[in-house]
Coordinates of C-alpha atoms and ligand atoms in Angstrom, one line a residue:
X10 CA 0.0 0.0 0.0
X11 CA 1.5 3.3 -0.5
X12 CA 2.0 5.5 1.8
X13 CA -0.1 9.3 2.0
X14 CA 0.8 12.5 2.3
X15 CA -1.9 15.3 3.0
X16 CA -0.5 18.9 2.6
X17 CA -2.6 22.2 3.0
X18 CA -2.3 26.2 2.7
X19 CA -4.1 28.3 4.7
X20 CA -7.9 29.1 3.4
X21 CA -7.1 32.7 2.6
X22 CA -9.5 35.6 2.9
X23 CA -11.3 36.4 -0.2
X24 CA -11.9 40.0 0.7
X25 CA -8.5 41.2 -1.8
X26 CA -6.1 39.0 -4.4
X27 CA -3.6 37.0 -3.6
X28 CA -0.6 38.4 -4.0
X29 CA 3.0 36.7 -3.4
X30 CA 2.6 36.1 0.1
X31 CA -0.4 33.4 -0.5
X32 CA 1.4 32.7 -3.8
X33 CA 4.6 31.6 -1.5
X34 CA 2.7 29.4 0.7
X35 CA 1.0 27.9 -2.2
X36 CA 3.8 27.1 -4.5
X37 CA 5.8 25.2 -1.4
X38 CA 2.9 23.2 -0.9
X39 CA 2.8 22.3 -4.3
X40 CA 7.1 21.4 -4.2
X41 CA 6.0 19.1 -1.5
X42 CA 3.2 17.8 -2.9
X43 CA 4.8 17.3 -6.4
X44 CA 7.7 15.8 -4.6
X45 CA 5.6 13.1 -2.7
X46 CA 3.9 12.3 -5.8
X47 CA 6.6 11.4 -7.2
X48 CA 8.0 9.1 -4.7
X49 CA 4.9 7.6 -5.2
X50 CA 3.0 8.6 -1.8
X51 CA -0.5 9.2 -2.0
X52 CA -1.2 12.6 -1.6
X53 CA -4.0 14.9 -1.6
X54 CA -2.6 18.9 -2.0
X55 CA -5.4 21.1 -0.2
X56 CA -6.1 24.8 -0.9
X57 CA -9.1 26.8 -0.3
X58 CA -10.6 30.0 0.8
X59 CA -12.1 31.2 4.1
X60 CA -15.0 33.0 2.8
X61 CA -17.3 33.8 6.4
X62 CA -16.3 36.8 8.9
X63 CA -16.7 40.3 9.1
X64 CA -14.4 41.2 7.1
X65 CA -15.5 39.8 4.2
X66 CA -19.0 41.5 5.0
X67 CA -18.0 44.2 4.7
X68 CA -15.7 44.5 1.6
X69 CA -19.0 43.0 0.1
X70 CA -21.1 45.8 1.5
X71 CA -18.6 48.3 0.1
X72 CA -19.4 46.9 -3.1
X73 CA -22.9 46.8 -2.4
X74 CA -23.2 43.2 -3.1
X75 CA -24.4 39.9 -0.8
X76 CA -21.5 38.4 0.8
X77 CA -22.0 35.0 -1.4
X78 CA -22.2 37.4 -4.5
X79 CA -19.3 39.1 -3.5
X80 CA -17.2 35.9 -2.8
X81 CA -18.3 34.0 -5.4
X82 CA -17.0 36.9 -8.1
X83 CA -13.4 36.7 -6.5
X84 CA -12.8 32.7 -6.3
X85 CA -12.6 32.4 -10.2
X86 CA -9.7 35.0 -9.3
X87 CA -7.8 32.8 -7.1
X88 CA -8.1 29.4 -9.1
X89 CA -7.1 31.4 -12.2
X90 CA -3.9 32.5 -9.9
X91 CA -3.5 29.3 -9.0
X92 CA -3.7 27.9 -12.5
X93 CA -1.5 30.3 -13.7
X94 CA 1.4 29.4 -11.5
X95 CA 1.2 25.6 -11.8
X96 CA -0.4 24.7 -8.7
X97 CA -1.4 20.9 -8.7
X98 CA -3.9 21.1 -5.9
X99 CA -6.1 18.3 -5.6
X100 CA -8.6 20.2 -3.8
X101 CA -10.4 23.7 -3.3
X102 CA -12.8 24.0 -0.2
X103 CA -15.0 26.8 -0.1
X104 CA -16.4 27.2 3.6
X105 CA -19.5 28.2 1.7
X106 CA -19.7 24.7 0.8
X107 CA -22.5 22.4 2.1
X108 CA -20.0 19.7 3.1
X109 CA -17.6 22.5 4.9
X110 CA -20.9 23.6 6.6
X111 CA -21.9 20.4 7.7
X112 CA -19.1 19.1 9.1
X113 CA -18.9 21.9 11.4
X114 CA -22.1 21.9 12.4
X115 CA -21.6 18.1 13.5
X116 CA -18.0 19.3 15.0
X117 CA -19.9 22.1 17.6
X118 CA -22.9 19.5 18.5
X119 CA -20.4 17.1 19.0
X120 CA -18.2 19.5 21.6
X121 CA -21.8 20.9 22.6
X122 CA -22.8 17.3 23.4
X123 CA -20.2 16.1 25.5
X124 CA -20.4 19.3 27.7
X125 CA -17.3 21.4 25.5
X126 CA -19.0 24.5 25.4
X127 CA -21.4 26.6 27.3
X128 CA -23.0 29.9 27.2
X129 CA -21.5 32.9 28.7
X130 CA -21.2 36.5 28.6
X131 CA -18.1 38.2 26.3
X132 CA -16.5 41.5 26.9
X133 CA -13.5 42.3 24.8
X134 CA -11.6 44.6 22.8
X135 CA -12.0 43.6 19.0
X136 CA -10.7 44.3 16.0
X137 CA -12.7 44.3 12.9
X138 CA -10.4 43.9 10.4
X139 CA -8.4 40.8 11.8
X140 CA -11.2 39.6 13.3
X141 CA -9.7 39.0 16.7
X142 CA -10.4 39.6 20.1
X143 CA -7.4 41.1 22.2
X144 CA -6.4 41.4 25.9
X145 CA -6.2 44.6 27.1
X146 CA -2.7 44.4 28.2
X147 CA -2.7 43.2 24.5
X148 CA -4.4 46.3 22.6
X149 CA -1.5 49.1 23.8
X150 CA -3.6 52.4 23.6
X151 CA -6.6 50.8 22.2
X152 CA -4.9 49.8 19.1
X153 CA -4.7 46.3 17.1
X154 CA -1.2 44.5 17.4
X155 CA -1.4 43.8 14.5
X156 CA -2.7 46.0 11.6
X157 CA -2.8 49.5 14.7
X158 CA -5.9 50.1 14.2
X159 CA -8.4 50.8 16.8
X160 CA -9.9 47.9 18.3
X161 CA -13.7 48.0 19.6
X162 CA -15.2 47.3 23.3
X163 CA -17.8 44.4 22.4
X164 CA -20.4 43.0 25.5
X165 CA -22.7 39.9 24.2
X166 CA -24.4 36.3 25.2
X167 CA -22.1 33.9 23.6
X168 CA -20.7 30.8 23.4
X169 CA -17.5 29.4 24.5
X170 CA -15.1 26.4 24.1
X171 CA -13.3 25.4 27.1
X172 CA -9.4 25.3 25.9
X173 CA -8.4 25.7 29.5
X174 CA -9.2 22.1 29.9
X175 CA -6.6 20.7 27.6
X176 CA -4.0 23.3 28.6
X177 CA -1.6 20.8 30.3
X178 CA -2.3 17.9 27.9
X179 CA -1.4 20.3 24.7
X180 CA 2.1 21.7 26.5
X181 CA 2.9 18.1 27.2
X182 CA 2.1 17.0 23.7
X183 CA 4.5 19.8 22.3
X184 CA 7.0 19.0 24.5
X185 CA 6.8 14.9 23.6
X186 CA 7.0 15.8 20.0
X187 CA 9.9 17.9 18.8
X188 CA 8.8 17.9 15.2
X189 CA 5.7 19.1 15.8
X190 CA 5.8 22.8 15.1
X191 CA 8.8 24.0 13.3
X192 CA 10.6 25.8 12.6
X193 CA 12.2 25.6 16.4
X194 CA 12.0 29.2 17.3
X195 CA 8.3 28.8 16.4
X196 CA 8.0 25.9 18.9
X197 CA 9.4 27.5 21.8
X198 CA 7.5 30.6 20.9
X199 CA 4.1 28.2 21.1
X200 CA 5.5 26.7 24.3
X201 CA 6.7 29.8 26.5
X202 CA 3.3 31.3 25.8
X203 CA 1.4 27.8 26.8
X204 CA 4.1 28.1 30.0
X205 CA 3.5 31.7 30.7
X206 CA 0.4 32.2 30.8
X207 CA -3.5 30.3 31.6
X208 CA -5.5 29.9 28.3
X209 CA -8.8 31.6 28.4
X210 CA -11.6 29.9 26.9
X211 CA -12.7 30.8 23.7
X212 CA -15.1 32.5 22.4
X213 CA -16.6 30.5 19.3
X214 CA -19.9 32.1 18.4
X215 CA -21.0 36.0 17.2
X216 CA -24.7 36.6 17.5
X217 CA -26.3 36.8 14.3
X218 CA -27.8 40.3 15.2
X219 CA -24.2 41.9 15.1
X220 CA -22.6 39.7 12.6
X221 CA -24.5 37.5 10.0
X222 CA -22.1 36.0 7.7
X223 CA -21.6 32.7 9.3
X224 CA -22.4 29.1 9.7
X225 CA -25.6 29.2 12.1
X226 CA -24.8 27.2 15.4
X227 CA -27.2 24.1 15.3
X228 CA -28.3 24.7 18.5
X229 CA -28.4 28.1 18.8
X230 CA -29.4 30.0 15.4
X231 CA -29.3 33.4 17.0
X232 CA -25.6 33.3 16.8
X233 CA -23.1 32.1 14.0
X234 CA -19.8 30.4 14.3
X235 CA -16.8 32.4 14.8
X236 CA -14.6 32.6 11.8
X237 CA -11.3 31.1 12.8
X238 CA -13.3 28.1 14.1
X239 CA -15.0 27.5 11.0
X240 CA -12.1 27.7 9.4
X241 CA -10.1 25.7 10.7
X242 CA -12.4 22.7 10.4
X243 CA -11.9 23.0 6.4
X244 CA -8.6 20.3 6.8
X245 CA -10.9 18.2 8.1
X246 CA -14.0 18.8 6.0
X247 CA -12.1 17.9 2.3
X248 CA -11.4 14.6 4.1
X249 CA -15.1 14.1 4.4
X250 CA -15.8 14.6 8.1
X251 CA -17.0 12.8 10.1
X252 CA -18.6 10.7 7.3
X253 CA -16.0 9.6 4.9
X254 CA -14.1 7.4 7.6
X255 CA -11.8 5.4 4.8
X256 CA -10.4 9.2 3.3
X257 CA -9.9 10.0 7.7
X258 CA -8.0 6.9 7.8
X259 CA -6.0 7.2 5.1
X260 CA -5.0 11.3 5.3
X261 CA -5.2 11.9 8.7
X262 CA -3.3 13.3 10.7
X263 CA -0.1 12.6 8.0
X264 CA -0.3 16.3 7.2
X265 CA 1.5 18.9 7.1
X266 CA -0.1 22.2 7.1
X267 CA 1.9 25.6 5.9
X268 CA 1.3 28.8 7.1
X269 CA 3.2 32.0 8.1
X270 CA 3.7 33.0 11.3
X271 CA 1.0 35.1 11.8
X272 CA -1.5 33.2 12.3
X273 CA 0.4 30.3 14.1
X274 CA -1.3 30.6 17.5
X275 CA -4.9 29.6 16.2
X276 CA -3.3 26.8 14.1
X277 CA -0.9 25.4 17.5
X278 CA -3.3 26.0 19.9
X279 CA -6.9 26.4 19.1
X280 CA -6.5 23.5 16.5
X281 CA -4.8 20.7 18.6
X282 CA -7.4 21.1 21.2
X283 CA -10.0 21.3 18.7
X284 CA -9.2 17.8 17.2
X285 CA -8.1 16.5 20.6
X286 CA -11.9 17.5 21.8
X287 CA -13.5 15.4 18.9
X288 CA -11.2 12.7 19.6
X289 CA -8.8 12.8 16.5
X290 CA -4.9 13.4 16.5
X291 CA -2.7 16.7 15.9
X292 CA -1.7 17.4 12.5
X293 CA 1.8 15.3 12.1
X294 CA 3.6 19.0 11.6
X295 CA 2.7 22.6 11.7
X296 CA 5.7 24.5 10.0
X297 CA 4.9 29.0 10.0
X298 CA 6.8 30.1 7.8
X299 CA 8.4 33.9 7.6
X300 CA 7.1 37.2 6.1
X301 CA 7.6 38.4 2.3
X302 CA 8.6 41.9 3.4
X303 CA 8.3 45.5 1.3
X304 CA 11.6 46.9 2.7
X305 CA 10.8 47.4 6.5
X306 CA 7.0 46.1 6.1
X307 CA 5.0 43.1 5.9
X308 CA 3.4 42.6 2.0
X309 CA 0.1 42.7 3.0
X310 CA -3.7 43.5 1.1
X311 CA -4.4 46.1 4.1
X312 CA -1.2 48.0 3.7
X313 CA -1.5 48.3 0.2
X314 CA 2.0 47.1 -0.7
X315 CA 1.3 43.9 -2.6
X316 CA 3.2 42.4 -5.4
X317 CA 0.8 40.5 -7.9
X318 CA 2.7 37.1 -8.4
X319 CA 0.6 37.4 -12.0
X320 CA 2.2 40.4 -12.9
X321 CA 5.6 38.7 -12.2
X322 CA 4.8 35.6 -13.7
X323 CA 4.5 37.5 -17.1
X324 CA 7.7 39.3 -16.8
X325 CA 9.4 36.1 -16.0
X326 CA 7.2 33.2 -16.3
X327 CA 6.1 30.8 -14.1
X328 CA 9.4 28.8 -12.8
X329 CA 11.6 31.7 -12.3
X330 CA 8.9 33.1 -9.5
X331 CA 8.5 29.2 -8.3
X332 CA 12.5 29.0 -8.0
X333 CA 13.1 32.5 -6.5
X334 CA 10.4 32.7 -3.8
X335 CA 11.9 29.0 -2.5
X336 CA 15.7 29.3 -2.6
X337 CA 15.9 33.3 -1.5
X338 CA 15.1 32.6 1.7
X339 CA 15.3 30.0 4.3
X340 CA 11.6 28.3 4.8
X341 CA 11.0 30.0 8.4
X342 CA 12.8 33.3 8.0
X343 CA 11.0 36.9 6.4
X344 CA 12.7 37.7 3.3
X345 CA 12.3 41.4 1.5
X346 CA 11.1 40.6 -1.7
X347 CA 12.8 42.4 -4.4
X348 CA 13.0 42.9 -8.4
X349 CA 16.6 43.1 -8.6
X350 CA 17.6 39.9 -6.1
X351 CA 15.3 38.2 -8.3
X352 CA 17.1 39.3 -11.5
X353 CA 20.6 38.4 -9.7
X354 CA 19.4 35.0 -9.4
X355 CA 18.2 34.8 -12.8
X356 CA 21.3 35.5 -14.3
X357 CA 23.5 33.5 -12.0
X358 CA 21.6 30.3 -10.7
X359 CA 19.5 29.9 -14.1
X360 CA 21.1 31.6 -17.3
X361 CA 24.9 31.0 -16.2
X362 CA 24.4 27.7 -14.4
X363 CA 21.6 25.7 -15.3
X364 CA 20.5 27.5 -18.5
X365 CA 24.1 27.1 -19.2
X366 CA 24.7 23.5 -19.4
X367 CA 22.0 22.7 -20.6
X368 CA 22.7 24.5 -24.0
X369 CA 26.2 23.4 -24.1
X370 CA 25.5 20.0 -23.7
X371 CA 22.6 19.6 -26.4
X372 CA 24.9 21.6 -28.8
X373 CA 28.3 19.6 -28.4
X374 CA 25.8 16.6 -28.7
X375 CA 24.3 18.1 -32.0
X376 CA 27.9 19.2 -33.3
X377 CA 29.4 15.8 -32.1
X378 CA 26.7 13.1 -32.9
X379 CA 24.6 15.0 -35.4
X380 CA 22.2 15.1 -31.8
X381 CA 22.3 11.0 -31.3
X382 CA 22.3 10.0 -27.6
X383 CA 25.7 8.5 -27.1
X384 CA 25.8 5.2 -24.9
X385 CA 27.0 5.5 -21.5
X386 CA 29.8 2.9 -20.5
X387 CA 30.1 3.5 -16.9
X388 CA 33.4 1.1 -16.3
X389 CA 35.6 3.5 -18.4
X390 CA 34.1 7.3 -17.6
X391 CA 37.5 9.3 -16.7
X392 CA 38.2 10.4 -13.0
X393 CA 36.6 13.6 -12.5
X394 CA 32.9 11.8 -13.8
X395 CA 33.6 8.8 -11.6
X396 CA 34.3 10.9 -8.3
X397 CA 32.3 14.1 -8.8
X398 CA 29.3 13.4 -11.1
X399 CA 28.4 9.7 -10.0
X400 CA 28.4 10.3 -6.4
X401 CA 26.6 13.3 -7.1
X402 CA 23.9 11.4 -9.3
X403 CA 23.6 8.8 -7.1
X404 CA 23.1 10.9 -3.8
X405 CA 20.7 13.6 -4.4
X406 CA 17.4 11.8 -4.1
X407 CA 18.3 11.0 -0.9
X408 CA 19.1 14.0 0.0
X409 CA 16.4 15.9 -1.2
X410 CA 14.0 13.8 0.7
X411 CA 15.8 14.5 3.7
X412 CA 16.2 18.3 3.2
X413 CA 12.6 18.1 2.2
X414 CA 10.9 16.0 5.1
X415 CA 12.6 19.4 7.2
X416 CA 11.0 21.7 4.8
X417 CA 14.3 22.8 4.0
X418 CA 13.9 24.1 0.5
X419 CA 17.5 25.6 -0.4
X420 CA 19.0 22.7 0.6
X421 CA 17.1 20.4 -1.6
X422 CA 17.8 23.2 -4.5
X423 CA 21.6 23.6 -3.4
X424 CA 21.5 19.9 -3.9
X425 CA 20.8 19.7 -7.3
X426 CA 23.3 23.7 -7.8
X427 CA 25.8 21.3 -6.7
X428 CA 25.3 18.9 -9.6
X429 CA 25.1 21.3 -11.8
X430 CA 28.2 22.9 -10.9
X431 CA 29.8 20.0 -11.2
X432 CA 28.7 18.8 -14.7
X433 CA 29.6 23.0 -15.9
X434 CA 33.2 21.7 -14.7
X435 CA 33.7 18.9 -16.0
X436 CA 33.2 20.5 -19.2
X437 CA 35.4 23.0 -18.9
X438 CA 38.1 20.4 -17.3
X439 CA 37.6 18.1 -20.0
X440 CA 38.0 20.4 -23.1
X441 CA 36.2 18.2 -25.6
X442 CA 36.8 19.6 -28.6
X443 CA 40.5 18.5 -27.8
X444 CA 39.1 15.1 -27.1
X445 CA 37.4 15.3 -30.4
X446 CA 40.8 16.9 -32.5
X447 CA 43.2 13.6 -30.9
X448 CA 40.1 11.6 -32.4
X449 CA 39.0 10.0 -28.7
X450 CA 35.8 9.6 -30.0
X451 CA 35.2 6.9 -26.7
X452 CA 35.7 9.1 -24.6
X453 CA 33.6 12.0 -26.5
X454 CA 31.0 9.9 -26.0
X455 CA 31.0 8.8 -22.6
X456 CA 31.5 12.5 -21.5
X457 CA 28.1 13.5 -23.5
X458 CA 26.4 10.6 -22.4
X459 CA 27.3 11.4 -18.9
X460 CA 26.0 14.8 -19.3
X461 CA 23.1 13.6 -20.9
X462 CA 22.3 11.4 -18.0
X463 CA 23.2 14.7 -15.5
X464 CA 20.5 16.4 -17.5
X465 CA 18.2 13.8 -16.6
X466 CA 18.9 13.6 -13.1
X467 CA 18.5 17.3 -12.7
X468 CA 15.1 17.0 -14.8
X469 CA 13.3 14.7 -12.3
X470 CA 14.8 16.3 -9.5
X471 CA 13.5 20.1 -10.3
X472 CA 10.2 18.9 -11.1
X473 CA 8.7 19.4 -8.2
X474 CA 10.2 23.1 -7.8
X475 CA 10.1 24.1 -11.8
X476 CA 7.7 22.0 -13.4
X477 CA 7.8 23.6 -16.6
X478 CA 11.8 23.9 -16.8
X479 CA 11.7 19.9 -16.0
X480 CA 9.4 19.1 -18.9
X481 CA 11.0 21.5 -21.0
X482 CA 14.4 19.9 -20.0
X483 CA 13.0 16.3 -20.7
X484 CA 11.6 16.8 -23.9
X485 CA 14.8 18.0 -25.1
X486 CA 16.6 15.0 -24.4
X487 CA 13.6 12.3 -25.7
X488 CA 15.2 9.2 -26.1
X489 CA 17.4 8.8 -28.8
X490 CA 18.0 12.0 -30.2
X491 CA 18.4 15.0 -28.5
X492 CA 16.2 18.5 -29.6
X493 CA 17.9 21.6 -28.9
X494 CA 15.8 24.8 -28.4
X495 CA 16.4 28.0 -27.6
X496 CA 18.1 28.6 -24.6
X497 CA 16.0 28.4 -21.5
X498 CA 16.9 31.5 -19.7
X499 CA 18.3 33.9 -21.8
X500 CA 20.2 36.7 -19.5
X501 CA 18.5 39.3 -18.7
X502 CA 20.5 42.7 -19.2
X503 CA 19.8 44.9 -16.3
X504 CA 18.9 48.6 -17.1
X505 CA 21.1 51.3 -15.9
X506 CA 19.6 52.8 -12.8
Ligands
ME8_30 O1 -5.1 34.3 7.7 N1 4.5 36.7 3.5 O2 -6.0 34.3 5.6 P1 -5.1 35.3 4.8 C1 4.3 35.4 3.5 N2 -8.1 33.0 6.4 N3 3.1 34.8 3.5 C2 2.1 35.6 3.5 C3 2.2 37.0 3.5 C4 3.5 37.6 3.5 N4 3.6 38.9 3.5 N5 0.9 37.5 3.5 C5 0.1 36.4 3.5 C6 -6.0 33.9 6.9 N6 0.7 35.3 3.5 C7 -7.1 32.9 7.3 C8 -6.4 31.5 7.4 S1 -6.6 28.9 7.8 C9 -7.6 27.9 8.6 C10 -7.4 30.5 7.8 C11 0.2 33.9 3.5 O3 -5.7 35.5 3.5 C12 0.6 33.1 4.6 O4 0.4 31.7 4.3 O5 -4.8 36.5 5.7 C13 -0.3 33.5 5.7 O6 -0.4 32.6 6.8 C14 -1.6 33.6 4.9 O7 -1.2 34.0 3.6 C15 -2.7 34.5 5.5 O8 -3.7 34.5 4.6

């Protein structure tokens, strides 16, 4: 039986585009996923958008549409975005969706049930925009952490979800599983605030009066479900909860779900104690990763400093974004995103290295063996093939799964640089055209086929990162003849500031 893999994104809000932030999180979802496939796991690659909550209310009010009108004009946007850059998800949830809404409906009768929740009264300081509740000792001058902007004082009847309960069970469950949340600074961050301080119970319902965009509690339809609560149940819904018990089995809880850091609290604590409460595991990881910054600032919709990963997918095309966004910056750090670091590694890591070899092998092939695929006769390749391109070729699956399983995208990448490297060397070592002048035509051909076979490697390898450059790179080298094209990254000359 093979083994699954389930991999998500975050639902994003549907109240703006995406823009390269999402489009980060998405595309390393797809590596993975792409990845797995390929080792032949089963995998199911979730995306989705959270579609409920005030905010999205209101953006539909200022368009003076219904929320469901509003949200159903902007999904086509995302799935086109998503299209556009490749993404291979296997899913979209909607939590507009009847089998979103249903499963959370069971979910809350179920906590309601067995005595999880009960009726209380709320006073807090809230902001509208994130949609969150804050502490006063929290909301520094009456402003949002977060975005700064005023929070309001809210008093209502509501219901509540006692996380207090499973306080000690969820610190002990961190501490038992080092892999859980990563990267490590993210762990301890989850773990000194679980140390430091009691959790308060949460508040899981908004009466319909004040906020109507919402799954109705079942047993309560004068309020609706908080937002973050419904939305968290969407990992569990596209595996068919609670019905679809053979799709449970087989996807959960071997996920891994990707995020930034922002929202890692509702995802490491709320959502543990959420599944715990229903009786299912944690998620196998949690990994936040960092912040696509605009010099000093978060990119973000409500700041008004997005870059449109469209935009740049038309300047550049598709893999060039893909390949940038992942090896810029570790998985787990912020990164500032910028035009020219992008160009730098254009010219360097693609046109000069990869871009590079690949045109100089295909046209030594074509000048050599009128573009016939050599044989390769492993026992006699020269010293430099044997020690540096072998091992090479031979090692990098390996270690891409393991750089991989750690979410450790430049690694895998630097994996495959280092191949590459090595193959541009070995040309230059070798010198063929002498080669081909003393009339070693044996050795002319091992060294192409070699090559040839480096191609390959680094073919199957990238897939999962540049899907296009792979196929591109594959159908070049078919199987007895090679095709050369143009070049596949053509350098880009830099304008004079
Ligand atoms: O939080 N850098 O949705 P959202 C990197 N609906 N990643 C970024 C980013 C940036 N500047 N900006 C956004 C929500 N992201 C909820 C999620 S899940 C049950 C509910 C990415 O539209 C990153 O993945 O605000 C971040 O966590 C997510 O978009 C937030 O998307």
């Amino acid at each position: 039986m093979n083994k699954s893999f389930y991999v998500t994104t975050p639902i994003y809000y549907v109240n703006g585009l995406p823009h390269i932030g999402h489009a980060y999180t998405t595309i390393a979802a797809d590596c993975l996923a792409r990845h797995k496939r390929q080792r032949g796991f089963d995998v199911y690659f979730l995306t989705g958008t959270d579609e409920h909550g005030q905010k999205i209310l209101k953006a539909a009010e200022e368009k003076g549409l219904t929320p469901l009108a509003f949200v159903d004009q902007i999904i086509p946007r995302f799935k086109e975005a998503w299209k556009k850059l490749e993404i291979s998800y296997d899913d979209f949830i909607r939590t507009t969706e009847p089998r979103h809404i249903q499963a959370v409906q069971y979910f809350l009768q179920k906590l309601l049930d067995q005595g999880d929740l009960y009726l209380g009264q709320y006073k807090g300081l809230y902001c509208v925009p994130c949609e969150v509740f804050w502490t006063e000792k929290q909301a520094v001058g009456g402003l949002c952490p977060d975005c700064h902007r005023s929070v309001e004082v809210i008093k209502e009847s509501n219901y509540f979800f006692q996380l207090s309960k499973y306080q000690d069970w969820l610190l002990k469950y961190i501490e038992e599983h080092p892999d859980f949340i990563a990267p490590e600074s993210r762990r301890n961050e989850v773990l000194s605030f679980l140390k430091e301080n009691k959790l308060e119970d949460l508040c899981i319902s908004r009466p319909q009066a004040r906020m109507s965009w919402g799954i109705p509690l079942p047993f309560s339809p004068d309020h609706v479900t908080y937002v973050w609560f419904d939305a968290l149940i969407n990992y569990l819904s596209a595996l068919g909860f609670p019905k679809d018990e053979e799709k449970l089995n087989k996807f959960w809880p071997s996920v891994v779900h990707l995020m930034a850091k922002d929202i890692l609290r509702q995802h490491t604590v709320f959502w543990p104690i959420m599944l715990k409460a229903v009786g299912l595991n944690p998620p196998n990881k949690i990994f936040a990763h960092g912040w696509w910054q605009v010099g000093e600032e978060k990119m973000s919709k409500s700041r008004g400093n997005v870059v449109n990963p469209l935009d740049l997918i038309d300047e550049f095309g598709i893999d060039v974004c893909r390949y940038f966004l992942l090896r810029e910056v570790p998985f787990g750090l912020d990164g500032v995103f910028s035009k020219d670091a992008l160009i730098k590694r254009f010219n360097g890591d693609l046109a000069n290295d990869l871009g590079n070899l690949v045109y100089r092998t295909l046209t030594m092939d074509e000048k050599y063996f009128d573009s016939k695929i050599p044989l390769l006769h492993e026992e006699s390749l020269d010293a430099f093939a044997r020690q540096e391109l072998l091992p090479k070729i031979k090692n990098i699956p390996c270690k891409i799964d393991e750089a991989l399983e750690r979410l450790d995208f430049i690694t895998a990448l630097e994996s495959i640089w280092g191949l590459i490297g090595a193959a541009n060397k070995y040309i230059e070592v070798t010198k063929p055209w002498n080669l081909k002048k003393e009339n070693k035509i044996k050795e002319l051909e091992n060294f192409i086929a070699i090559l040839i076979e480096v191609l390959r490697v680094i073919a199957r390898e990238l897939l999962p990162f540049m899907p296009q450059t792979a196929s591109k790179i594959t159908a070049q080298i078919g199987s007895e003849h090679v095709k050369k094209g143009d070049p596949l990254f053509p350098r880009i000359v830099e304008e004079k500031k």
